[in-house]
Each structure stands twice: as C-alpha cells, then as structure tokens.
mmCIF file of C-alpha atoms and ligand atoms in Angstrom:
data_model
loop_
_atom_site.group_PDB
_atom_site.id
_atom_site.type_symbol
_atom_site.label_atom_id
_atom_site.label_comp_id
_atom_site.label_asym_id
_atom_site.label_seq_id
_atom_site.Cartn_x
_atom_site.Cartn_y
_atom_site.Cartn_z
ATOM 1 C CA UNK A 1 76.211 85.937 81.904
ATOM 2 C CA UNK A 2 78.102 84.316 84.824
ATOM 3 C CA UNK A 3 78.475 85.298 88.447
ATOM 4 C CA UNK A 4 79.907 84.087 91.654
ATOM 5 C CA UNK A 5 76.741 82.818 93.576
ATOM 6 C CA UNK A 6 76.047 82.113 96.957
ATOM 7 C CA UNK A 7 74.647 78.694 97.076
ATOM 8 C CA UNK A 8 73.970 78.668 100.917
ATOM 9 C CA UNK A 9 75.382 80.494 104.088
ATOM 10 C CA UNK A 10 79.013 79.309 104.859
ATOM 11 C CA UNK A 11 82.724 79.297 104.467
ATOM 12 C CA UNK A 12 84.685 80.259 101.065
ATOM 13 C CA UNK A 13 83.377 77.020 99.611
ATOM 14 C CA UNK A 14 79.834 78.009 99.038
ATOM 15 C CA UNK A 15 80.605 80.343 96.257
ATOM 16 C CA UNK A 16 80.248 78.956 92.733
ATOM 17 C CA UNK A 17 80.447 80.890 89.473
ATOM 18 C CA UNK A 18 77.033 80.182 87.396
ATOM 19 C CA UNK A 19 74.940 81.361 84.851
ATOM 20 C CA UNK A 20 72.557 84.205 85.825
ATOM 21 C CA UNK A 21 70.335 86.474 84.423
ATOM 22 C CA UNK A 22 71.799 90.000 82.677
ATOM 23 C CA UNK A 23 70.298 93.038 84.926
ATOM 24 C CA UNK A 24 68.548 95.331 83.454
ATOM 25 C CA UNK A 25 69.436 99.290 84.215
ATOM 26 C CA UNK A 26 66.786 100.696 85.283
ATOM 27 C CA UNK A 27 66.117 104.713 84.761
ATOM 28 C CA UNK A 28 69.490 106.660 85.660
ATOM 29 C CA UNK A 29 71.479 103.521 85.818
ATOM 30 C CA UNK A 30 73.888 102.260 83.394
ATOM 31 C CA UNK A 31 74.929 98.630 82.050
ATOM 32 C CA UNK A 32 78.302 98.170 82.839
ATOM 33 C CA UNK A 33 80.473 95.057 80.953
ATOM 34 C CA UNK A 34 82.817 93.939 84.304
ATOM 35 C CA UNK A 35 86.356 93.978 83.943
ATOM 36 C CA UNK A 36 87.084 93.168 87.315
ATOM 37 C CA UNK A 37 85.787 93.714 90.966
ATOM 38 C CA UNK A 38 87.528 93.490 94.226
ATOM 39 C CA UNK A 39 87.224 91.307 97.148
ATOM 40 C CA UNK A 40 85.665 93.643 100.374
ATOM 41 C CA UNK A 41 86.285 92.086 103.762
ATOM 42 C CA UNK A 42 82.214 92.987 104.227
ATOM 43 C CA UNK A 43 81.832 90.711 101.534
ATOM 44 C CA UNK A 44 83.003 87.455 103.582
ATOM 45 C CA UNK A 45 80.085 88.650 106.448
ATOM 46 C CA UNK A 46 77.794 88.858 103.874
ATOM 47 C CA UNK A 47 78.894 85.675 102.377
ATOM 48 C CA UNK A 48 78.730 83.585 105.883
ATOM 49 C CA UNK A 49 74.997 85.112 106.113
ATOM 50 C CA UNK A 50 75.594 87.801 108.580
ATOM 51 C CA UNK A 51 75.227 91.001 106.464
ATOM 52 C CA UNK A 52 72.194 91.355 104.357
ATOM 53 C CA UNK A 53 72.424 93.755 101.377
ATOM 54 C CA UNK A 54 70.384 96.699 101.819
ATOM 55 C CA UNK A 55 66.439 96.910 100.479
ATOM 56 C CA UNK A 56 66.826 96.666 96.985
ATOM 57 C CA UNK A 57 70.279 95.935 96.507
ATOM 58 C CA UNK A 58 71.168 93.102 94.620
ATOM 59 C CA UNK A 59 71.863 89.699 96.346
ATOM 60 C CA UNK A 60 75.239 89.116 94.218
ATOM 61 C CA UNK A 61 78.304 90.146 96.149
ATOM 62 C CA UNK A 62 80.730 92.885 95.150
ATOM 63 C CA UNK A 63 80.505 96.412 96.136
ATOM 64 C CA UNK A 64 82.666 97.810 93.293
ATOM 65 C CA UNK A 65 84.362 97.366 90.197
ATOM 66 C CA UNK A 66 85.934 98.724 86.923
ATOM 67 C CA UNK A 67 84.716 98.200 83.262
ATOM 68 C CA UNK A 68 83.168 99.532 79.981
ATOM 69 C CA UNK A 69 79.181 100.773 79.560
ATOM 70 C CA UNK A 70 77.613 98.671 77.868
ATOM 71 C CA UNK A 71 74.149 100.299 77.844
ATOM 72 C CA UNK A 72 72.661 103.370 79.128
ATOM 73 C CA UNK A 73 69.122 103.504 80.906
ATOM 74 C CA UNK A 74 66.772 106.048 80.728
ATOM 75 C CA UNK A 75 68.124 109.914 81.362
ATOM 76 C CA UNK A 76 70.938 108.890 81.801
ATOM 77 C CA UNK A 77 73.699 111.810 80.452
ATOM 78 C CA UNK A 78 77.462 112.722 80.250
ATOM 79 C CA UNK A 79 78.327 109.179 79.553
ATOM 80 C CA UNK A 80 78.751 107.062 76.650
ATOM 81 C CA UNK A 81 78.751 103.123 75.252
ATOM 82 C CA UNK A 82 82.138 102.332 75.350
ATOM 83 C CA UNK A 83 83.505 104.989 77.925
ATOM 84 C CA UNK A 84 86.152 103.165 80.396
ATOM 85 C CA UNK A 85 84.478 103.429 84.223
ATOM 86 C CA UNK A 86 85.271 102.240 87.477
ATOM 87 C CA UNK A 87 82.098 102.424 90.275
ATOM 88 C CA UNK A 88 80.910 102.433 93.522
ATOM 89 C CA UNK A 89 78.146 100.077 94.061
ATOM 90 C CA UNK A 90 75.599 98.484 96.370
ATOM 91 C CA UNK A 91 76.075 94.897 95.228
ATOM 92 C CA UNK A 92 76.782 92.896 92.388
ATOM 93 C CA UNK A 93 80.312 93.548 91.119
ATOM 94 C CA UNK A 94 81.533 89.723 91.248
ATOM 95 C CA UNK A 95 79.171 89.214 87.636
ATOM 96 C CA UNK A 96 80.469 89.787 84.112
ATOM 97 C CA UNK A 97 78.279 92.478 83.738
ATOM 98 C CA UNK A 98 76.145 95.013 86.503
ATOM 99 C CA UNK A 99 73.641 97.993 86.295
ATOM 100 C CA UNK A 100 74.440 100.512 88.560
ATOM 101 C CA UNK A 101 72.827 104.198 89.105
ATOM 102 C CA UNK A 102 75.356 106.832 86.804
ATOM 103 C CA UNK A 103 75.621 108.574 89.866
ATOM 104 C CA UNK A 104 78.087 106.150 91.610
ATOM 105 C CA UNK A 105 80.376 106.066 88.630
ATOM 106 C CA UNK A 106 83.767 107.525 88.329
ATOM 107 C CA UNK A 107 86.565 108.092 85.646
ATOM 108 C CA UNK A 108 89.699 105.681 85.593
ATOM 109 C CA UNK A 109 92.357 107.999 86.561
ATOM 110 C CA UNK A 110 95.042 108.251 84.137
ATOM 111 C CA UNK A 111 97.707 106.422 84.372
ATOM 112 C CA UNK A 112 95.685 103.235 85.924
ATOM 113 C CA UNK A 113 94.938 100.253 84.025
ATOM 114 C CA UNK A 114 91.209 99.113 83.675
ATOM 115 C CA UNK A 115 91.859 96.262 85.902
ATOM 116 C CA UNK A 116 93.418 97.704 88.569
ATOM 117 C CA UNK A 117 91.340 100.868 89.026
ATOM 118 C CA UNK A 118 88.851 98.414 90.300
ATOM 119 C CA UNK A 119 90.841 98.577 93.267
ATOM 120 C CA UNK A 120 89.893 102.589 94.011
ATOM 121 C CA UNK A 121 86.097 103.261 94.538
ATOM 122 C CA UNK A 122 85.293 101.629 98.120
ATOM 123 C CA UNK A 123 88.854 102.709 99.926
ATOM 124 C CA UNK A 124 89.108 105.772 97.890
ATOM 125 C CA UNK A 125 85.385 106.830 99.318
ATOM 126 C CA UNK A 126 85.500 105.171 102.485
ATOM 127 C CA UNK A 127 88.289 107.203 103.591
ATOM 128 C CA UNK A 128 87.566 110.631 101.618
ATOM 129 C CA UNK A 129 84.093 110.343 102.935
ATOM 130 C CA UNK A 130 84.989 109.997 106.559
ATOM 131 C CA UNK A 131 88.584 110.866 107.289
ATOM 132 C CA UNK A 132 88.903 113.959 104.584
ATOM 133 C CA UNK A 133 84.987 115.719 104.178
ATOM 134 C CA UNK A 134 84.226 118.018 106.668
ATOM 135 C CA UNK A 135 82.289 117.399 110.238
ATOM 136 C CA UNK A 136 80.650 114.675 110.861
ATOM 137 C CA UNK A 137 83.305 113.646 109.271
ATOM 138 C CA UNK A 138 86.972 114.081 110.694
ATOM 139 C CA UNK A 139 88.519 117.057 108.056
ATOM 140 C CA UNK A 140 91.680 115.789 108.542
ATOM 141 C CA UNK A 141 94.699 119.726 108.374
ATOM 142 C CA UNK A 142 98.069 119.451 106.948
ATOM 143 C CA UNK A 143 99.942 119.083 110.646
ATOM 144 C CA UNK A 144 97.645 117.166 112.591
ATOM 145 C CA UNK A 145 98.937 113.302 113.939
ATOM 146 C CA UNK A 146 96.062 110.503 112.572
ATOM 147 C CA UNK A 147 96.367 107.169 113.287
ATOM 148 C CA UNK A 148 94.560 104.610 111.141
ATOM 149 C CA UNK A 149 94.101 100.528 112.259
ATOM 150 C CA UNK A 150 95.073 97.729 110.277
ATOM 151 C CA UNK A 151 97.454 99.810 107.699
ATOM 152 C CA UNK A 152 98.226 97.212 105.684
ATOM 153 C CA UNK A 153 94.456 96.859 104.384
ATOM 154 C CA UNK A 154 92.871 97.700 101.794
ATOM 155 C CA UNK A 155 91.150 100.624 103.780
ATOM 156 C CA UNK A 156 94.506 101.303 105.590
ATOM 157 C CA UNK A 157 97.114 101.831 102.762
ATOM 158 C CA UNK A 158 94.760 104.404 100.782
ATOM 159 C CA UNK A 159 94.650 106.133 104.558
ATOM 160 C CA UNK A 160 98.104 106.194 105.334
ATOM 161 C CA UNK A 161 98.765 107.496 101.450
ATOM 162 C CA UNK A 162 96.208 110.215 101.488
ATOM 163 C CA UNK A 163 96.773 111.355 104.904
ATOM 164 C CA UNK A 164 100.779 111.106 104.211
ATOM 165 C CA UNK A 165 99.336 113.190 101.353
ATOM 166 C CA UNK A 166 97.541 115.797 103.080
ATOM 167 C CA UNK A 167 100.702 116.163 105.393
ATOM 168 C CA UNK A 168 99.548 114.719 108.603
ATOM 169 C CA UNK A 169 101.857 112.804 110.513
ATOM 170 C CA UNK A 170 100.709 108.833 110.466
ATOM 171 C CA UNK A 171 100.312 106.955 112.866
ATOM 172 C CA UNK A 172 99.274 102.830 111.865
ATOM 173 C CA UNK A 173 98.974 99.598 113.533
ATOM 174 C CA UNK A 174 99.604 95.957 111.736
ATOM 175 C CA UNK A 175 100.633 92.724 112.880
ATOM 176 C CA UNK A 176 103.677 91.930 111.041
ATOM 177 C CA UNK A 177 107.241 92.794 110.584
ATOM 178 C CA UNK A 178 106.776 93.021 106.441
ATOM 179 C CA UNK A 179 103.136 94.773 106.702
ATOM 180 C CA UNK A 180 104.768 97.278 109.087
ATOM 181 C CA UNK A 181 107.439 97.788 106.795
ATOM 182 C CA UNK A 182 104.702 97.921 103.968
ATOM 183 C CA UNK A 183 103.069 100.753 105.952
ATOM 184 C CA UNK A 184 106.190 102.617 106.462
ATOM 185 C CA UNK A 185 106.623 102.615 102.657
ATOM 186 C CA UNK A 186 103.454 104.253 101.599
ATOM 187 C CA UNK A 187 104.629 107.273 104.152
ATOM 188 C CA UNK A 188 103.443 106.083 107.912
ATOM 189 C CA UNK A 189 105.730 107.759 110.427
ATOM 190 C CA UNK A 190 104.904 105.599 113.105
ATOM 191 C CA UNK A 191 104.241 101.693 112.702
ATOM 192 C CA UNK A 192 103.209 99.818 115.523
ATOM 193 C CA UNK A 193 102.813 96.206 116.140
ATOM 194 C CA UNK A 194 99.360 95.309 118.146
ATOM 195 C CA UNK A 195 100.719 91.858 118.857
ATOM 196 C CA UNK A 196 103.912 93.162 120.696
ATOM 197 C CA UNK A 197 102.803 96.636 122.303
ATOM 198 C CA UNK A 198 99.922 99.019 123.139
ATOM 199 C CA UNK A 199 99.338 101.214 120.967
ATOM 200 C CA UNK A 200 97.826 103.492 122.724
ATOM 201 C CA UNK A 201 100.907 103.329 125.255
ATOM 202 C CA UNK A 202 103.489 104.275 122.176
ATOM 203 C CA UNK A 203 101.485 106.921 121.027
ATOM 204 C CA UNK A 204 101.498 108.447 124.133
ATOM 205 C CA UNK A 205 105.302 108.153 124.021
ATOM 206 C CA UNK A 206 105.143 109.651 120.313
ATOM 207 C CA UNK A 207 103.043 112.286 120.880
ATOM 208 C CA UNK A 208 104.911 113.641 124.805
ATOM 209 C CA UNK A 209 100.908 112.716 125.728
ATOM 210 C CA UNK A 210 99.260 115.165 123.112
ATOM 211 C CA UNK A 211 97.836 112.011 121.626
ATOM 212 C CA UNK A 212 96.417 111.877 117.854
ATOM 213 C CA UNK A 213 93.883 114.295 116.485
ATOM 214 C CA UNK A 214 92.083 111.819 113.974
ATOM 215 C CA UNK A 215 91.505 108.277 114.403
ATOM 216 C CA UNK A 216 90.189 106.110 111.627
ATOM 217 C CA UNK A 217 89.304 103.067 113.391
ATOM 218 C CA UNK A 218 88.241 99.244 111.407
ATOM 219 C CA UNK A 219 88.239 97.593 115.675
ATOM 220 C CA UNK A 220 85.758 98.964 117.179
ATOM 221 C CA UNK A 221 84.947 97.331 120.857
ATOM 222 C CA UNK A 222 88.404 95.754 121.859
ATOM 223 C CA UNK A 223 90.667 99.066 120.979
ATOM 224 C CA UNK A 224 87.516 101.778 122.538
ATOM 225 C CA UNK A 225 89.326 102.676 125.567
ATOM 226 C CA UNK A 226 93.053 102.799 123.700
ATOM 227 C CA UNK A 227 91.627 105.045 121.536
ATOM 228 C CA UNK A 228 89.821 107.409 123.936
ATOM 229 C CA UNK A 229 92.971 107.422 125.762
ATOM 230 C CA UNK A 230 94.938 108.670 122.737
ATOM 231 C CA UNK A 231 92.772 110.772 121.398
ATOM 232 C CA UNK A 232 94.340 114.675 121.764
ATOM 233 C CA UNK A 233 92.035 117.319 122.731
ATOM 234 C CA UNK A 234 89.478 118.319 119.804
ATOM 235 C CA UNK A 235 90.428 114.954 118.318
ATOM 236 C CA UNK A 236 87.927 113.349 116.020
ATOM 237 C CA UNK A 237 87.623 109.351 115.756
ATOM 238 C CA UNK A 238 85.761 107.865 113.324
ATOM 239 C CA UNK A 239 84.653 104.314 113.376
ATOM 240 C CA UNK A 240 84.042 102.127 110.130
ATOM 241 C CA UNK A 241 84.360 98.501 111.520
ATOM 242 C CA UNK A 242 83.929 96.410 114.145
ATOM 243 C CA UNK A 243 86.518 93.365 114.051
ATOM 244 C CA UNK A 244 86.895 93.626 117.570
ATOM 245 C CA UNK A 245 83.423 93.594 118.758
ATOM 246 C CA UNK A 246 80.235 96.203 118.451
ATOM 247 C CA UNK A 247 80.011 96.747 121.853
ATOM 248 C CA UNK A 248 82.099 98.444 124.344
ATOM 249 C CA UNK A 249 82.397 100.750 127.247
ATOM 250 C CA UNK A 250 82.972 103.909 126.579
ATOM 251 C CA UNK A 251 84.306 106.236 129.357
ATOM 252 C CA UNK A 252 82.433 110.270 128.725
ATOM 253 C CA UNK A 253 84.609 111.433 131.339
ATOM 254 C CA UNK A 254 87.844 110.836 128.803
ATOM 255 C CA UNK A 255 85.795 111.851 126.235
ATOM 256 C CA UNK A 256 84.323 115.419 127.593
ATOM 257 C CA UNK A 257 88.203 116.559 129.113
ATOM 258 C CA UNK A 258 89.666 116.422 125.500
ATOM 259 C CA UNK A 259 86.360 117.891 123.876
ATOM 260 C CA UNK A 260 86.269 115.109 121.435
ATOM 261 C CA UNK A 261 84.080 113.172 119.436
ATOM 262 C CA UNK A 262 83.237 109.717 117.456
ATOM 263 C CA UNK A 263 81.578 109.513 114.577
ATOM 264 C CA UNK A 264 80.731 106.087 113.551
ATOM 265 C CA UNK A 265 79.118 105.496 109.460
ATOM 266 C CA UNK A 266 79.133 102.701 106.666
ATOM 267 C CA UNK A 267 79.094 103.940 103.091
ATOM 268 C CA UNK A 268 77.133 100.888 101.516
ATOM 269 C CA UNK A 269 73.411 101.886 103.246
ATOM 270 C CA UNK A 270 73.483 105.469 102.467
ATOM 271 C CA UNK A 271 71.008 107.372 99.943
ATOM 272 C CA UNK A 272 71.980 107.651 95.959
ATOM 273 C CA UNK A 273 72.179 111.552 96.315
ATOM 274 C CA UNK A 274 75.022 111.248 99.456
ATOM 275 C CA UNK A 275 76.540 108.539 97.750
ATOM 276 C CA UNK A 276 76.955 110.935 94.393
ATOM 277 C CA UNK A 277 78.470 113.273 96.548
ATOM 278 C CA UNK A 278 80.989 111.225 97.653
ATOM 279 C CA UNK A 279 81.397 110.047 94.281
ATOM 280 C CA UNK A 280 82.248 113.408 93.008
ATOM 281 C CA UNK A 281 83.999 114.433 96.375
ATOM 282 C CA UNK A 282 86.506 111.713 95.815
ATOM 283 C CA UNK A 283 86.868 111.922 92.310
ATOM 284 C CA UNK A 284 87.739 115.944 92.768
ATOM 285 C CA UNK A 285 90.060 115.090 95.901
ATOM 286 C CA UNK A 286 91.824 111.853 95.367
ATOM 287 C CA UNK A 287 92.178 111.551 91.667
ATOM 288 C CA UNK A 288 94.009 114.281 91.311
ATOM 289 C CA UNK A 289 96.820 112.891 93.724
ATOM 290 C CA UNK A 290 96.424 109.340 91.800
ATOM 291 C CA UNK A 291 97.411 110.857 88.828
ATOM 292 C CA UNK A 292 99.938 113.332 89.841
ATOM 293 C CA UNK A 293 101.884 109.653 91.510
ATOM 294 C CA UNK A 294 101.389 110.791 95.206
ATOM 295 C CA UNK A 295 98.607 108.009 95.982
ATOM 296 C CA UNK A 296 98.386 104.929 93.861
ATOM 297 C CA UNK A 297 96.325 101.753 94.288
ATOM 298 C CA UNK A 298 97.564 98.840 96.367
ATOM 299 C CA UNK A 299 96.478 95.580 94.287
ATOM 300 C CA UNK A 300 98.550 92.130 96.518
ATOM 301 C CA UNK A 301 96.896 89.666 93.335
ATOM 302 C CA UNK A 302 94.609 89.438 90.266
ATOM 303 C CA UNK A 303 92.074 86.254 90.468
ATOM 304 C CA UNK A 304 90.163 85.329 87.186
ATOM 305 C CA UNK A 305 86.311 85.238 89.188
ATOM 306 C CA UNK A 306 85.726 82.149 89.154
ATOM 307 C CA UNK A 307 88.109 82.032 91.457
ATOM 308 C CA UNK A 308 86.822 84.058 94.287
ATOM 309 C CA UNK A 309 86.146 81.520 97.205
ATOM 310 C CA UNK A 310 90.184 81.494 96.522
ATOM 311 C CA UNK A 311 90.456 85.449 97.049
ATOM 312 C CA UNK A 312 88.279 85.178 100.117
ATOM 313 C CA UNK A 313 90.133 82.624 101.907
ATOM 314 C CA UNK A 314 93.606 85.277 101.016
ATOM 315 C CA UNK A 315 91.377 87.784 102.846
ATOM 316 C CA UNK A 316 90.510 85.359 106.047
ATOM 317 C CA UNK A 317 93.915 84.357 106.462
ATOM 318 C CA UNK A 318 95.033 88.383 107.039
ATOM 319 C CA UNK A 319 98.001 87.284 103.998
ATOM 320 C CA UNK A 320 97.383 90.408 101.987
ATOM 321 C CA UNK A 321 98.701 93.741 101.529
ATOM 322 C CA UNK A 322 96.017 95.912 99.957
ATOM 323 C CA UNK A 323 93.365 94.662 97.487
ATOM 324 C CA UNK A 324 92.791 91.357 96.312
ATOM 325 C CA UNK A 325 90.875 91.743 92.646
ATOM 326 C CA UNK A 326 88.694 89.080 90.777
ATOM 327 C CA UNK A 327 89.412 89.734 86.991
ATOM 328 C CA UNK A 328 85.903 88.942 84.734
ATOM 329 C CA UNK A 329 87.655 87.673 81.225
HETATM 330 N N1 LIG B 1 81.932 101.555 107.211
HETATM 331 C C1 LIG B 1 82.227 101.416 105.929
HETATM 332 O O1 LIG B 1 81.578 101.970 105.054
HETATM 333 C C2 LIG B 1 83.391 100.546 105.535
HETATM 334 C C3 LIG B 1 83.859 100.545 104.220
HETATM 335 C C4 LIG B 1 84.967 99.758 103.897
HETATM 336 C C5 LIG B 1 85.557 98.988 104.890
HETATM 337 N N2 LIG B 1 85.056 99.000 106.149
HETATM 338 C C6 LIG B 1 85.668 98.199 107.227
HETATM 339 O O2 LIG B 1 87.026 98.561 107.324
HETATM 340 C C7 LIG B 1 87.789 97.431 107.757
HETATM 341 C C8 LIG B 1 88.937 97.206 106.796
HETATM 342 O O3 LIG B 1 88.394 96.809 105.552
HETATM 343 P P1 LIG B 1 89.319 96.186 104.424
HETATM 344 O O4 LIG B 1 88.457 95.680 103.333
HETATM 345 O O5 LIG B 1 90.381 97.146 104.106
HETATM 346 O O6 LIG B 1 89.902 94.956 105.252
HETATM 347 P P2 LIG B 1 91.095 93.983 105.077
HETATM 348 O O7 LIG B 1 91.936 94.359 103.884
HETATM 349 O O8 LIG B 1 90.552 92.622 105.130
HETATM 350 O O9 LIG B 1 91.977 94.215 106.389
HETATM 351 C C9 LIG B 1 91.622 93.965 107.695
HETATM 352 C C10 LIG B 1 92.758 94.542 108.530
HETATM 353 O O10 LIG B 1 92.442 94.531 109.910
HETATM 354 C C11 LIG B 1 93.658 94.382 110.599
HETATM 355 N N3 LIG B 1 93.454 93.952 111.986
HETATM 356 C C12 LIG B 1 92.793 92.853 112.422
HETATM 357 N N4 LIG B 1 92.849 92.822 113.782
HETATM 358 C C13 LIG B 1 93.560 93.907 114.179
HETATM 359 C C14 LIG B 1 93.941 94.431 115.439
HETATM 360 N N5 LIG B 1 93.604 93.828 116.584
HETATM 361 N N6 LIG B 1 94.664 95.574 115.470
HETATM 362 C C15 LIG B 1 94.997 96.227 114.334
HETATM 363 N N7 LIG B 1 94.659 95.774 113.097
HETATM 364 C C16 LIG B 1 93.951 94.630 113.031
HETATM 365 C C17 LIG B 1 94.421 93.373 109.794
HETATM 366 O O11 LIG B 1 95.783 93.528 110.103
HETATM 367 P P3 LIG B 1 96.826 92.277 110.165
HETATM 368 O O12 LIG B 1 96.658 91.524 108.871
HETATM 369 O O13 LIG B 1 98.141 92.947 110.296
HETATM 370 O O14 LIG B 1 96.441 91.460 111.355
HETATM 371 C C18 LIG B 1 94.089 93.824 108.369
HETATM 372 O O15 LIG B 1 95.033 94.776 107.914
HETATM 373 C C19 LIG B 1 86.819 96.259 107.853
HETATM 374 O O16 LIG B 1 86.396 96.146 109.191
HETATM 375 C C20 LIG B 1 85.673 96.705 106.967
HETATM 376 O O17 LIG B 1 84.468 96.091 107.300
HETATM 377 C C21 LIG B 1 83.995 99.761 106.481
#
C-alpha cells in the first residue's frame, strides 16, 4: 500500500507518498481500507520533528480518518467486513489502509458522505471530551457565555456549533473579516478580531464584567492573563493548545476571587479504555445533532494524499476555514 512518509524532519516538502508495508490488526483492532484522513495542525509539529507519537503508536501521520473494514482481528465484535466507519486514531490515517483498536471507531452519521465524515472524529472528541463531559472537564449548561479561540478552525467551528447547540451564548476570536463572518454563521454571538482588539477587554464590555463561564482555549501562554481576567466566577477554562507559548504566568489571586479553574488535556496520549469512552460519549452526544442538521462538518478542500505536503502548507498559511481532508483513491 502507499502512505505519505516522512523522509526527514522539516518543512511541507519532506513528505512523500511511498510504498509501505500493510499493518497488521492486532487482537481487538480492525483493518480499515482509507477513504480519506484529515490534515491535524499537531500533525505539522510532528512532521517538523517536534511531537513524537506516543509508545507504540505508529510513526505514519494522521490521527483520524473515514473508510470501510477490511479485516477484523481477533475478538473483535459488533462490526463487520464491509461496514462504512470513520475513527479516532493514534497515528497512521495518511495510508491507504490502517489497523486501529474497534474501540476508537464510530458510525458515519447519516446524512454524511464517506469522505467527509473523515472530518468528525478528532474535533467532534476534542471538544465533547473537554468542553461538554462533566468535571475535569468544563460541562458546558444551556445559558452559560463560552468563548472558544481560533473559531474558524477545525477545533473552533465544531465548538461554536455544538455550544450554539447546547444554547450557550458564543463567544470566538479569529483574525479575519471573512473567518469572523464564517464564525458568526455557524451561530457565534460575539466575533472578535485578536489583531484589532482585546478580547478580553470586549468581553468585559459583552458580559457588563460577568465575564465567560467556559473557555476552550488552542493559545495557551500569550492569551493566560486575558483569559483569567475574563473568566466569570465558577468559570471553567480548558486548555488544548499552546500556539502562543507553554509557559506563562499565571496570577492565583484572579484565579481564587472567581473560584475558578483550568483544566489543561490532549486526547492523542490517553489510555484505549478513556479513549472508548469518548468514542461512545461523542457518538451518543454529537451524532445525534449531525444528523438532526444542527451541527455539520466544516470540510474548506478535498486533496487526493499524495498531495498532503500541499494540505499542510493550506494549514501553515492560517487560509482555511475548517478541515482540510486528504482523499486515499
Ligand atoms: N489537546 C488536544 O487533544 C487537541 C486536539 C485537537 C487540537 N488541539 C489543538 O487545538 C488547536 C486548534 O487545532 P486545529 O487543528 O483546529 O487548528 P487549525 O485549524 O490549524 O487552526 C488554528 C487556529 O488558531 C487560530 N489562531 C492562531 N493565533 C491566534 C491568536 N493569537 N488568537 C486567536 N486565534 C489564533 C487561527 O486563527 P486565524 O487563522 O484567524 O489566525 C486558526 O483558526 C491547535 O493548537 C491544536 O494543536 C488539541
């Protein structure tokens, strides 16, 4: 079979599409024929050598993706050769075909082509897992104000949509007139350009100085103290990236007054049985709205694979609006 390879640590030009061994499922994993993966921005650190899979993971990029199951391992049940999938996995989605524990796979919803539902698993649990479950995780109520960074990502136009969903009032952040627009679209309330104000100063303005009850936050370092500051008492932020930097100050005094907390995970490193939760979690939570029309995946372009150093350079340059996919045929 072929997959995109890393030849060496680098830029978008190191990946090349070769032949490569088939995996072989192991016991409770299934063989799954790729239809397509999608492009995750974690992908480009791992990529430039400066996120190592975890122990045992494979070394092929791609940390989900849709298809058909080609082959079942041992004890393996409730699924079939043949039956349509898309997956959540630990590595190697950008191949034509990947094994990958039954645990971490889900339904297509209906309604969603094969193609595109590749598009669903990592934003779909990313944000059920940490904005939606209950504590550690934020447990978003109907009524409450959540702000999410960078809304016009992949992670940030399932968040506005779900939370829109769950009827909290949105709160987002992007950098461009047409992305804010974009964000406004899939239900934020409140768009706010980082390159032209402080956030933290119009949600104060927003919010008569209640501030925001949930923060899903992809910035980590540079927007610590803006989102201390608008956090509103009892408020929950959760942090799932670090664009801005992993280290910051962070002032307890702000943090104690409004009885708050941060909660800070990745999905990728955690066991098989909390990542089947959140498998079935999500599937129970967020299909349901997929295929009722309330929540439906954001895909900005289809790539053949081969073409992925392509996709990854979209991704650098900041040009897209929701998920960039790498078709396998
Ligand atoms: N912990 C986990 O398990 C987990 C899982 C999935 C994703 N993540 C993380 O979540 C983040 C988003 O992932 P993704 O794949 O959805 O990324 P993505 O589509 O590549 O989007 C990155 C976003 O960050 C925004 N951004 C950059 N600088 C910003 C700033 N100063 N203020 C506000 N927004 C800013 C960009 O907005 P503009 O284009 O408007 O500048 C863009 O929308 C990444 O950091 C990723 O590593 C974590």
């Amino acid at each position: 079979m072929k997959a995109v390879v890393i030849t060496e640590p680098g830029g978008p030009e190191v990946l090349a599409y070769q032949d490569v061994p088939v995996p072989e499922p192991a016991d409770g994993e299934v063989l799954l024929e790729v239809a397509a993966t999608a492009v995750n921005r974690a992908d480009l650190l791992q990529r430039a050598g400066n996120y190592a899979p975890p122990p045992g993971a494979s070394e092929t990029l791609g940390l989900e993706c849709s298809g058909r199951i080609a082959a079942l391992g041992a004890g393996v049940t409730g699924w079939q050769v043949g039956d349509e999938v898309c997956a959540l996995l630990t590595g190697g989605g950008y191949a034509e075909q990947v094994a990958v524990p039954a645990a971490q796979l889900m339904h297509v919803p209906s309604g969603v082509d094969l193609v595109t539902a590749a598009a669903l698993p990592e934003v779909s649990c990313t944000v059920w897992s940490m904005v939606f479950d209950r504590a550690p995780a934020a447990d978003l109520a109907p009524g409450e104000a959540f702000l999410v960074h960078g809304g016009s990502s992949g992670i940030g136009t399932m968040a506005i949509q779900l939370a829109y969903a769950r009827g909290a009032r949105v709160f987002t952040t992007a950098g461009s007139a047409a992305k804010l627009q974009a964000c406004r679209d899939f239900g934020a309330d409140v768009a706010i350009n980082y390159r032209e104000s402080d956030f933290a100063d119009v949600i104060r303005a927003e919010t008569n100085g209640a501030g925001v009850d949930v923060i899903l936050d992809t910035i980590g370092a540079r927007y610590l103290e803006g989102n201390v500051a608008s956090l509103a008492t009892g408020g929950r932020m959760v942090v799932i990236g670090m664009q801005g930097g992993a280290v910051g100050q962070l002032n307890l005094g702000a943090l104690m007054t409004r009885r708050a907390s941060i909660y800070a995970a990745t999905l990728r490193a955690r066991p098989l049985e909390q990542k089947a939760l959140i498998v079935a979690g999500t599937e129970a939570s967020v299909w349901p709205l997929i295929e009722a029309g309330q929540v439906r995946p954001v895909v900005h372009e289809v790539l053949p694979m081969a073409e992925a150093a392509e996709a990854h350079r979209i991704i650098e340059d900041s040009s897209h609006i929701g998920k960039v996919l790498l078709s396998a045929r």
